C-alpha positions as CSV (number, residue, x, y, z in Angstrom):
1,M,72.8,-51.4,15.6
2,K,70.3,-49.1,13.6
3,L,69.2,-45.8,15.4
4,Q,65.6,-45.0,15.6
5,P,64.3,-41.5,14.7
6,R,63.5,-39.6,17.8
7,H,59.9,-37.9,17.9
8,I,60.3,-34.4,19.4
9,T,57.3,-32.9,21.2
10,F,56.3,-29.3,20.5
11,F,57.5,-28.5,24.2
12,Q,61.0,-30.0,23.3
13,W,61.0,-28.1,20.0
14,C,60.2,-24.7,21.8
15,K,62.7,-25.2,24.4
16,R,65.3,-25.9,21.8
17,Y,64.5,-23.3,19.1
18,V,62.6,-20.5,20.9
19,S,64.6,-18.3,23.4
20,F,63.4,-15.5,25.5
21,T,65.3,-13.1,23.2
22,L,63.4,-14.2,20.2
23,I,60.1,-13.9,22.1
24,V,61.0,-10.4,23.4
25,A,62.0,-9.3,19.7
26,V,58.8,-10.6,18.3
27,G,56.7,-8.8,20.9
28,V,58.7,-5.5,20.1
29,M,57.8,-5.9,16.6
30,V,54.3,-6.6,16.9
31,Y,53.8,-3.8,19.3
32,L,55.8,-1.3,16.9
33,L,53.8,-2.6,13.9
34,F,50.3,-2.5,15.2
35,F,50.0,-0.5,18.5
36,T,52.0,2.8,17.8
37,D,51.5,6.1,16.1
38,T,53.5,5.0,13.0
39,S,51.8,1.5,13.0
40,I,50.6,0.1,9.7
41,P,46.8,0.8,10.0
42,E,47.8,4.4,11.3
43,T,50.2,4.8,8.3
44,Y,47.4,3.6,5.8
45,R,44.8,6.0,7.3
46,Y,47.3,8.9,7.1
47,D,48.0,8.2,3.5
48,R,44.3,8.2,2.6
49,E,43.8,11.5,4.4
50,V,46.9,13.0,2.6
51,Q,45.2,11.9,-0.8
52,R,41.9,13.2,0.2
53,L,43.4,16.4,1.1
54,K,45.5,16.6,-2.2
55,A,42.3,16.1,-4.2
56,E,40.6,18.9,-2.1
57,I,43.3,21.3,-2.9
58,K,43.3,20.5,-6.5
59,A,39.6,21.2,-6.8
60,E,40.0,24.5,-4.8
61,T,42.9,25.7,-6.9
62,D,40.8,24.7,-10.1
63,T,37.7,26.6,-8.6
64,L,40.1,29.7,-7.7
65,E,41.5,29.7,-11.2
66,Y,38.0,29.8,-12.6
67,Y,36.9,32.7,-10.7
68,R,40.2,34.7,-11.2
69,E,39.7,34.2,-15.0
70,L,36.1,35.4,-14.6
71,N,37.1,38.3,-12.5
72,R,39.8,39.3,-15.2
73,R,37.1,39.0,-18.0
74,I,34.5,40.9,-16.0
75,A,37.1,43.8,-15.3
76,S,37.8,44.1,-19.2
77,D,34.8,43.0,-21.0
78,P,31.5,45.0,-20.4
79,V,29.5,42.0,-22.3
80,T,30.7,39.5,-19.8
81,L,30.0,41.9,-16.9
82,E,26.4,42.0,-18.2
83,R,25.9,38.4,-18.8
84,V,27.2,37.6,-15.3
85,A,24.9,40.1,-13.5
86,R,22.0,38.8,-15.5
87,E,22.6,35.2,-15.1
88,Q,23.9,35.0,-11.5
89,Y,22.1,38.0,-9.9
90,H,18.9,38.2,-11.8
91,M,19.5,41.8,-12.8
92,Q,17.6,43.3,-15.6
93,R,17.2,46.6,-17.5
94,Q,14.2,48.9,-16.8
95,H,12.1,47.7,-19.6
96,E,12.5,44.1,-19.2
97,D,10.9,41.3,-17.2
98,V,13.0,38.4,-15.7
99,Y,11.6,34.8,-15.4
100,V,13.8,32.4,-13.3
101,V,13.2,28.8,-14.4
102,L,14.0,26.2,-11.9
103,S,14.8,22.9,-13.3
104,E,14.4,19.7,-11.0
């Protein structure tokens, strides 16, 4: 006598292989991965914010270094002091006229 293969329905398969513990474990994993403060989307958003802040810190540090160097040069070199006063503050000597040209 030859045995015929049984066709298992989806309900029978679920009843055999899926338990309440598995459903609870999958539910907890889904909750932890997507709905908490340490979820995947939140972690990705935090990482992007960290990268943006690091770039901003680097830009501010570069600007700070530029102004420290400029301050050092102004304190030690009168030619640099005069150049900065003329370019940035439009200062002039008594016998000079200053024309400011704005480029668009």
